[in-house]
């Protein structure tokens, strides 16, 4: 424990405060014990709470009807004996295909004719040097266009050989007559379904109470008028552009020389006649296709037995009506709301005072 004078000065007031607090608690306890001898006056009794209304008794549930007895399931009918399939007929042999004939020998392709020699172009003359600023002259008249040389006569094409006719096809054998199948038995008549019971109507819903009228809002104050916008100053006119100077006249072009005519083309050589194709050999006659053997008649299927009659469904009991629901209590009308108070008009802001104009003696005094 420290014995410095600083700690001694702090501990002395703390001990004194603790002693004073203990004395105050002891005096308060003795005073409270003296006051408990006099009783307090009794509080008035609270009023009795109103008794709750009698709860209505729940309606008695109707008796649940007994389930109907499940009908006895009928036995499945005996399947009829499946008949044996008929024996398949013997497949006939395919006929022998004829020998493919040989194609004829192609004719020799003739040689192409010799192309004529291309004429040489005329020598281009040398033009004089162009002046510095020539003047554009009038266009000269166009020379007369020379006539083109006549085309040679085109030779006629050789006559094509006549195509031989194909041999007539043999007639196909007639198909065997298909036997008629026995008529199918009629299905048994279905029993009529029992009538559904009538569904009871639902009780009518009570009408909702009318809503209270909504009060009108106060009128909105008008906005202050906006200040008038100043007009913009007029734009200055654009300066007038100077006139464009005329171009100098161009010199005239020299006259072009006349184009020489092309030399006449040589005539095409006559093509040789195409030889005729050799005659094709006749196709061999195909052998007659053998007739198929007659199919055996299908065995008669046994008659399908009729299904046993189903028992009638038992009549279901009528469903009892639902008990009537109690009427809804009438809802009281709500009190109307008071109108909103009118807000006071906001005053305009005060104008700023005009600043005094400064004279020129301040610059001289302060050295500005």
Short mmCIF file of C-alpha atoms in Angstrom, two decimals:
data_model
loop_
_atom_site.label_atom_id
_atom_site.label_comp_id
_atom_site.label_asym_id
_atom_site.label_seq_id
_atom_site.Cartn_x
_atom_site.Cartn_y
_atom_site.Cartn_z
CA UNK A 1 0.00 0.00 0.00
CA UNK A 2 1.30 3.41 -0.94
CA UNK A 3 1.86 6.10 1.71
CA UNK A 4 2.31 9.05 -0.63
CA UNK A 5 0.57 12.33 0.41
CA UNK A 6 -1.40 12.32 -2.89
CA UNK A 7 -3.15 8.98 -2.07
CA UNK A 8 -3.77 10.05 1.56
CA UNK A 9 -5.60 13.16 0.37
CA UNK A 10 -7.89 10.99 -1.86
CA UNK A 11 -8.68 8.22 0.71
CA UNK A 12 -9.76 10.57 3.53
CA UNK A 13 -12.79 12.08 1.70
CA UNK A 14 -13.84 8.58 0.45
CA UNK A 15 -14.00 7.18 4.01
CA UNK A 16 -15.98 10.18 5.15
CA UNK A 17 -18.54 9.74 2.30
CA UNK A 18 -19.04 6.03 3.19
CA UNK A 19 -19.71 6.87 6.86
CA UNK A 20 -22.27 9.54 5.95
CA UNK A 21 -24.12 7.12 3.59
CA UNK A 22 -24.35 4.44 6.34
CA UNK A 23 -25.79 6.95 8.79
CA UNK A 24 -28.40 8.13 6.30
CA UNK A 25 -29.57 4.54 5.58
CA UNK A 26 -29.91 3.82 9.34
CA UNK A 27 -32.01 6.92 9.91
CA UNK A 28 -34.26 6.11 6.89
CA UNK A 29 -34.87 2.56 8.16
CA UNK A 30 -35.96 3.75 11.60
CA UNK A 31 -38.29 6.38 10.11
CA UNK A 32 -39.95 3.79 7.79
CA UNK A 33 -40.51 1.45 10.76
CA UNK A 34 -42.30 4.25 12.66
CA UNK A 35 -44.59 5.06 9.64
CA UNK A 36 -45.74 1.38 9.21
CA UNK A 37 -47.89 1.61 12.39
CA UNK A 38 -50.59 3.71 10.62
CA UNK A 39 -52.54 1.68 7.95
CA UNK A 40 -53.28 3.12 4.47
CA UNK A 41 -56.90 3.87 3.47
CA UNK A 42 -58.46 1.09 1.30
CA UNK A 43 -58.74 1.61 -2.53
CA UNK A 44 -62.21 1.63 -4.11
CA UNK A 45 -63.16 -1.73 -5.66
CA UNK A 46 -63.15 -1.98 -9.49
CA UNK A 47 -66.50 -2.48 -11.27
CA UNK A 48 -67.35 -6.04 -12.28
CA UNK A 49 -66.52 -7.02 -15.90
CA UNK A 50 -69.64 -7.69 -18.01
CA UNK A 51 -70.27 -11.38 -18.47
CA UNK A 52 -69.64 -12.93 -21.90
CA UNK A 53 -72.60 -14.00 -24.00
CA UNK A 54 -73.58 -17.62 -24.14
CA UNK A 55 -71.74 -19.53 -26.87
CA UNK A 56 -74.14 -21.11 -29.41
CA UNK A 57 -74.07 -24.86 -29.53
CA UNK A 58 -72.50 -26.49 -32.60
CA UNK A 59 -75.01 -28.18 -34.94
CA UNK A 60 -75.15 -31.92 -34.72
CA UNK A 61 -73.37 -33.60 -37.63
CA UNK A 62 -75.66 -35.80 -39.74
CA UNK A 63 -75.05 -39.47 -39.66
CA UNK A 64 -72.61 -40.68 -42.30
CA UNK A 65 -74.28 -43.13 -44.71
CA UNK A 66 -72.83 -46.59 -44.92
CA UNK A 67 -70.70 -47.44 -47.94
CA UNK A 68 -72.47 -49.66 -50.52
CA UNK A 69 -71.44 -53.28 -50.76
CA UNK A 70 -68.80 -53.75 -53.47
CA UNK A 71 -70.22 -55.91 -56.29
CA UNK A 72 -68.65 -59.27 -56.95
CA UNK A 73 -66.13 -59.10 -59.80
CA UNK A 74 -67.15 -61.42 -62.68
CA UNK A 75 -64.74 -64.05 -63.84
CA UNK A 76 -62.73 -63.44 -66.98
CA UNK A 77 -64.02 -65.27 -70.10
CA UNK A 78 -62.02 -68.22 -71.35
CA UNK A 79 -59.80 -67.29 -74.30
CA UNK A 80 -60.64 -69.18 -77.50
CA UNK A 81 -58.14 -71.63 -78.95
CA UNK A 82 -55.77 -69.90 -81.36
CA UNK A 83 -55.98 -71.46 -84.87
CA UNK A 84 -52.90 -72.72 -86.63
CA UNK A 85 -51.36 -70.52 -89.30
CA UNK A 86 -51.67 -71.76 -92.93
CA UNK A 87 -48.62 -73.17 -94.64
CA UNK A 88 -46.73 -70.58 -96.73
CA UNK A 89 -46.61 -71.32 -100.51
CA UNK A 90 -43.34 -72.14 -102.22
CA UNK A 91 -41.59 -68.99 -103.50
CA UNK A 92 -41.23 -69.09 -107.34
CA UNK A 93 -37.83 -68.68 -108.93
CA UNK A 94 -36.90 -65.31 -110.45
CA UNK A 95 -36.70 -65.20 -114.31
CA UNK A 96 -33.29 -65.04 -115.97
CA UNK A 97 -32.23 -61.48 -116.86
CA UNK A 98 -31.53 -60.79 -120.59
CA UNK A 99 -28.00 -60.17 -121.82
CA UNK A 100 -27.13 -56.41 -121.91
CA UNK A 101 -26.45 -55.29 -125.54
CA UNK A 102 -23.15 -53.68 -126.46
CA UNK A 103 -23.03 -49.92 -126.99
CA UNK A 104 -22.19 -48.67 -130.55
CA UNK A 105 -18.72 -47.36 -131.32
CA UNK A 106 -18.48 -43.54 -130.95
CA UNK A 107 -17.60 -41.63 -134.18
CA UNK A 108 -14.25 -39.91 -134.56
CA UNK A 109 -14.33 -36.27 -133.37
CA UNK A 110 -13.48 -33.85 -136.27
CA UNK A 111 -10.63 -31.38 -135.97
CA UNK A 112 -11.34 -27.73 -135.12
CA UNK A 113 -10.94 -25.20 -137.98
CA UNK A 114 -7.84 -23.01 -138.11
CA UNK A 115 -8.40 -19.58 -136.54
CA UNK A 116 -7.69 -16.52 -138.79
CA UNK A 117 -4.64 -14.35 -138.17
CA UNK A 118 -5.35 -11.35 -135.90
CA UNK A 119 -4.72 -8.00 -137.73
CA UNK A 120 -2.14 -5.59 -136.41
CA UNK A 121 -3.29 -2.38 -134.74
CA UNK A 122 -2.41 0.92 -136.57
CA UNK A 123 0.52 2.98 -135.32
CA UNK A 124 -0.55 5.73 -132.90
CA UNK A 125 0.54 9.19 -134.17
CA UNK A 126 2.53 11.55 -131.97
CA UNK A 127 0.46 14.38 -130.53
CA UNK A 128 1.90 17.89 -130.06
CA UNK A 129 2.76 19.16 -126.60
CA UNK A 130 -0.14 20.65 -124.60
CA UNK A 131 -0.07 24.43 -123.97
CA UNK A 132 0.07 25.88 -120.47
CA UNK A 133 -3.54 27.20 -120.31
CA UNK A 134 -5.53 25.76 -123.24
CA UNK A 135 -8.91 27.22 -124.14
CA UNK A 136 -11.79 24.72 -124.31
CA UNK A 137 -12.95 24.71 -127.99
CA UNK A 138 -16.20 23.56 -129.50
CA UNK A 139 -16.49 19.77 -129.94
CA UNK A 140 -15.67 18.63 -133.53
CA UNK A 141 -18.23 16.68 -135.54
CA UNK A 142 -18.01 12.88 -135.20
CA UNK A 143 -16.72 10.99 -138.27
CA UNK A 144 -18.97 8.60 -140.18
CA UNK A 145 -18.92 5.09 -138.62
CA UNK A 146 -17.62 2.45 -141.11
CA UNK A 147 -19.81 -0.53 -141.95
CA UNK A 148 -18.90 -3.91 -140.44
CA UNK A 149 -17.96 -6.75 -142.87
CA UNK A 150 -20.68 -9.31 -143.61
CA UNK A 151 -20.62 -12.51 -141.46
CA UNK A 152 -20.01 -15.83 -143.28
CA UNK A 153 -22.99 -18.13 -143.83
CA UNK A 154 -23.40 -20.66 -140.99
CA UNK A 155 -23.35 -24.32 -142.24
CA UNK A 156 -26.39 -26.49 -141.57
CA UNK A 157 -26.27 -29.17 -138.81
CA UNK A 158 -26.24 -32.87 -139.92
CA UNK A 159 -29.50 -34.83 -139.67
CA UNK A 160 -29.76 -36.97 -136.48
CA UNK A 161 -30.36 -40.72 -136.89
CA UNK A 162 -33.84 -42.10 -136.14
CA UNK A 163 -34.13 -43.66 -132.62
CA UNK A 164 -35.26 -47.36 -132.78
CA UNK A 165 -38.47 -48.32 -130.98
CA UNK A 166 -38.30 -50.45 -127.78
CA UNK A 167 -39.87 -53.96 -127.84
CA UNK A 168 -43.35 -54.29 -126.32
CA UNK A 169 -43.48 -55.43 -122.66
CA UNK A 170 -45.25 -58.76 -121.86
CA UNK A 171 -48.51 -58.63 -119.88
CA UNK A 172 -48.30 -59.38 -116.12
CA UNK A 173 -50.21 -62.43 -114.75
CA UNK A 174 -53.52 -61.74 -112.95
CA UNK A 175 -53.44 -61.60 -109.12
CA UNK A 176 -55.28 -64.37 -107.18
CA UNK A 177 -58.69 -63.51 -105.68
CA UNK A 178 -58.51 -62.58 -101.94
CA UNK A 179 -60.90 -64.64 -99.72
CA UNK A 180 -63.55 -62.79 -97.68
CA UNK A 181 -63.06 -62.66 -93.88
CA UNK A 182 -65.91 -63.70 -91.52
CA UNK A 183 -68.02 -60.86 -90.01
CA UNK A 184 -67.01 -59.57 -86.54
CA UNK A 185 -69.46 -60.21 -83.63
CA UNK A 186 -71.33 -57.20 -82.16
CA UNK A 187 -70.21 -55.80 -78.76
CA UNK A 188 -72.56 -56.27 -75.75
CA UNK A 189 -74.72 -53.24 -74.77
CA UNK A 190 -73.33 -51.04 -71.93
CA UNK A 191 -75.47 -50.51 -68.78
CA UNK A 192 -76.85 -47.01 -68.09
CA UNK A 193 -75.04 -44.92 -65.42
CA UNK A 194 -77.00 -43.96 -62.24
CA UNK A 195 -78.36 -40.38 -62.05
CA UNK A 196 -76.30 -37.87 -59.98
CA UNK A 197 -77.97 -36.32 -56.86
CA UNK A 198 -79.04 -32.66 -56.99
CA UNK A 199 -76.44 -30.28 -55.46
CA UNK A 200 -77.87 -27.97 -52.70
CA UNK A 201 -77.72 -24.20 -53.27
CA UNK A 202 -75.30 -22.07 -51.24
CA UNK A 203 -76.77 -19.48 -48.79
CA UNK A 204 -76.83 -15.83 -49.99
CA UNK A 205 -73.99 -13.56 -48.78
CA UNK A 206 -74.87 -10.52 -46.59
CA UNK A 207 -74.50 -7.04 -48.15
CA UNK A 208 -71.42 -4.98 -47.18
CA UNK A 209 -71.99 -1.65 -45.31
CA UNK A 210 -71.60 1.59 -47.31
CA UNK A 211 -68.19 3.33 -47.08
CA UNK A 212 -68.04 6.84 -45.48
CA UNK A 213 -67.74 9.85 -47.81
CA UNK A 214 -64.10 11.09 -48.22
CA UNK A 215 -63.65 14.81 -47.30
CA UNK A 216 -62.44 17.17 -50.04
CA UNK A 217 -58.87 18.52 -49.94
CA UNK A 218 -58.30 22.32 -49.55
CA UNK A 219 -57.65 24.30 -52.74
CA UNK A 220 -53.97 24.66 -53.78
CA UNK A 221 -52.61 28.29 -53.71
CA UNK A 222 -51.56 29.78 -57.05
CA UNK A 223 -47.81 30.15 -57.83
CA UNK A 224 -46.36 33.70 -58.15
CA UNK A 225 -45.91 35.02 -61.70
CA UNK A 226 -42.44 34.50 -63.29
CA UNK A 227 -40.40 37.59 -64.35
CA UNK A 228 -40.37 38.55 -68.04
CA UNK A 229 -37.32 37.17 -69.95
CA UNK A 230 -35.20 39.91 -71.69
CA UNK A 231 -34.89 39.77 -75.48
CA UNK A 232 -31.55 38.83 -77.08
CA UNK A 233 -29.70 41.49 -79.16
CA UNK A 234 -30.06 41.21 -82.94
CA UNK A 235 -27.23 39.41 -84.83
CA UNK A 236 -25.07 41.47 -87.26
CA UNK A 237 -25.45 40.82 -91.01
CA UNK A 238 -22.84 38.67 -92.80
CA UNK A 239 -20.37 40.51 -95.12
CA UNK A 240 -20.92 40.23 -98.88
CA UNK A 241 -18.52 37.78 -100.62
CA UNK A 242 -16.39 39.12 -103.55
CA UNK A 243 -17.28 38.03 -107.10
CA UNK A 244 -15.44 34.93 -108.46
CA UNK A 245 -13.07 35.74 -111.44
CA UNK A 246 -13.74 34.01 -114.79
CA UNK A 247 -11.42 31.21 -115.98
CA UNK A 248 -9.20 31.87 -119.08
CA UNK A 249 -10.33 30.37 -122.42
CA UNK A 250 -8.82 26.96 -123.39
CA UNK A 251 -6.98 26.44 -126.77
CA UNK A 252 -8.56 24.24 -129.46
CA UNK A 253 -7.59 20.51 -129.68
CA UNK A 254 -5.94 19.15 -132.88
CA UNK A 255 -8.14 17.11 -135.26
CA UNK A 256 -7.73 13.30 -134.79
CA UNK A 257 -6.77 11.24 -137.91
CA UNK A 258 -9.35 8.87 -139.52
CA UNK A 259 -9.33 5.25 -138.19
CA UNK A 260 -8.45 2.69 -140.97
CA UNK A 261 -10.94 -0.09 -141.76
CA UNK A 262 -10.27 -3.67 -140.52
CA UNK A 263 -9.29 -6.31 -143.18
CA UNK A 264 -11.98 -8.79 -144.24
CA UNK A 265 -12.13 -12.09 -142.24
CA UNK A 266 -11.48 -15.37 -144.13
CA UNK A 267 -14.38 -17.80 -144.62
CA UNK A 268 -14.68 -20.78 -142.19
CA UNK A 269 -13.87 -24.21 -143.65
CA UNK A 270 -16.78 -26.61 -144.31
CA UNK A 271 -17.21 -29.24 -141.50
CA UNK A 272 -17.26 -32.94 -142.56
CA UNK A 273 -20.57 -34.86 -142.42
CA UNK A 274 -21.14 -36.88 -139.18
CA UNK A 275 -21.38 -40.68 -139.88
CA UNK A 276 -24.60 -42.51 -138.95
CA UNK A 277 -24.70 -44.75 -135.84
CA UNK A 278 -24.82 -48.56 -136.39
CA UNK A 279 -28.17 -50.27 -135.83
CA UNK A 280 -28.76 -51.64 -132.28
CA UNK A 281 -29.41 -55.42 -131.86
CA UNK A 282 -32.94 -56.47 -130.92
CA UNK A 283 -33.62 -57.36 -127.23
CA UNK A 284 -34.24 -61.06 -126.46
CA UNK A 285 -37.80 -62.11 -125.60
CA UNK A 286 -38.31 -62.63 -121.81
CA UNK A 287 -39.74 -66.03 -120.65
CA UNK A 288 -43.32 -66.16 -119.34
CA UNK A 289 -43.63 -65.74 -115.53
CA UNK A 290 -45.16 -68.88 -113.85
CA UNK A 291 -48.48 -68.44 -112.01
CA UNK A 292 -48.53 -68.58 -108.18
CA UNK A 293 -50.25 -71.59 -106.53
CA UNK A 294 -53.71 -70.95 -105.02
CA UNK A 295 -53.71 -70.07 -101.30
CA UNK A 296 -55.60 -72.40 -98.89
CA UNK A 297 -58.78 -71.05 -97.29
CA UNK A 298 -58.47 -69.59 -93.76
CA UNK A 299 -60.07 -71.68 -90.97
CA UNK A 300 -63.30 -70.33 -89.49
CA UNK A 301 -62.73 -68.57 -86.11
CA UNK A 302 -64.94 -69.70 -83.17
CA UNK A 303 -67.67 -67.29 -81.98
CA UNK A 304 -66.63 -65.07 -78.99
CA UNK A 305 -68.82 -65.79 -75.90
CA UNK A 306 -70.89 -62.88 -74.52
CA UNK A 307 -69.80 -61.19 -71.26
CA UNK A 308 -72.00 -61.83 -68.18
CA UNK A 309 -74.40 -58.99 -67.27
CA UNK A 310 -73.07 -56.53 -64.63
CA UNK A 311 -75.12 -56.06 -61.44
CA UNK A 312 -76.92 -52.69 -61.02
CA UNK A 313 -75.27 -50.10 -58.73
CA UNK A 314 -77.12 -49.40 -55.43
CA UNK A 315 -78.92 -46.04 -55.15
CA UNK A 316 -76.95 -43.52 -53.03
CA UNK A 317 -78.81 -41.75 -50.17
CA UNK A 318 -79.69 -38.05 -50.52
CA UNK A 319 -77.17 -35.64 -48.92
CA UNK A 320 -78.73 -33.59 -46.04
CA UNK A 321 -78.90 -29.79 -46.37
CA UNK A 322 -76.32 -27.60 -44.57
CA UNK A 323 -77.52 -25.70 -41.43
CA UNK A 324 -78.22 -21.97 -41.89
CA UNK A 325 -75.35 -19.63 -40.90
CA UNK A 326 -75.99 -16.83 -38.33
CA UNK A 327 -76.43 -13.31 -39.75
CA UNK A 328 -73.47 -10.91 -39.61
CA UNK A 329 -73.75 -8.08 -37.06
CA UNK A 330 -74.39 -4.60 -38.47
CA UNK A 331 -71.18 -2.52 -38.56
CA UNK A 332 -71.51 0.98 -36.93
CA UNK A 333 -70.84 4.07 -39.06
CA UNK A 334 -67.47 5.73 -38.53
CA UNK A 335 -67.42 9.40 -37.34
CA UNK A 336 -66.51 11.91 -40.04
CA UNK A 337 -63.00 13.38 -39.93
CA UNK A 338 -62.60 17.14 -39.23
CA UNK A 339 -61.55 19.34 -42.12
CA UNK A 340 -57.86 20.29 -42.41
CA UNK A 341 -57.03 23.82 -41.18
CA UNK A 342 -56.13 26.35 -43.85
CA UNK A 343 -52.36 27.02 -43.91
CA UNK A 344 -51.27 30.70 -43.63
CA UNK A 345 -49.79 32.33 -46.74
CA UNK A 346 -45.99 32.45 -46.67
CA UNK A 347 -44.73 36.12 -46.59
CA UNK A 348 -42.31 37.30 -49.25
CA UNK A 349 -38.62 37.56 -48.43
CA UNK A 350 -37.39 41.10 -47.57
CA UNK A 351 -35.36 42.82 -50.23
CA UNK A 352 -31.62 43.19 -49.70
CA UNK A 353 -30.51 46.74 -48.86
CA UNK A 354 -28.58 48.51 -51.60
CA UNK A 355 -24.83 48.73 -51.00
CA UNK A 356 -23.34 52.25 -50.66
CA UNK A 357 -21.08 53.42 -53.45
CA UNK A 358 -17.39 53.75 -52.49
CA UNK A 359 -15.55 56.96 -53.20
CA UNK A 360 -12.00 57.05 -54.47
CA UNK A 361 -10.40 58.37 -51.26
CA UNK A 362 -10.07 54.85 -49.69
CA UNK A 363 -7.37 53.91 -52.24
CA UNK A 364 -5.36 56.98 -51.37
CA UNK A 365 -5.62 56.35 -47.57
CA UNK A 366 -4.89 52.60 -47.57
CA UNK A 367 -2.43 52.58 -50.44
CA UNK A 368 -4.55 50.51 -52.88
#
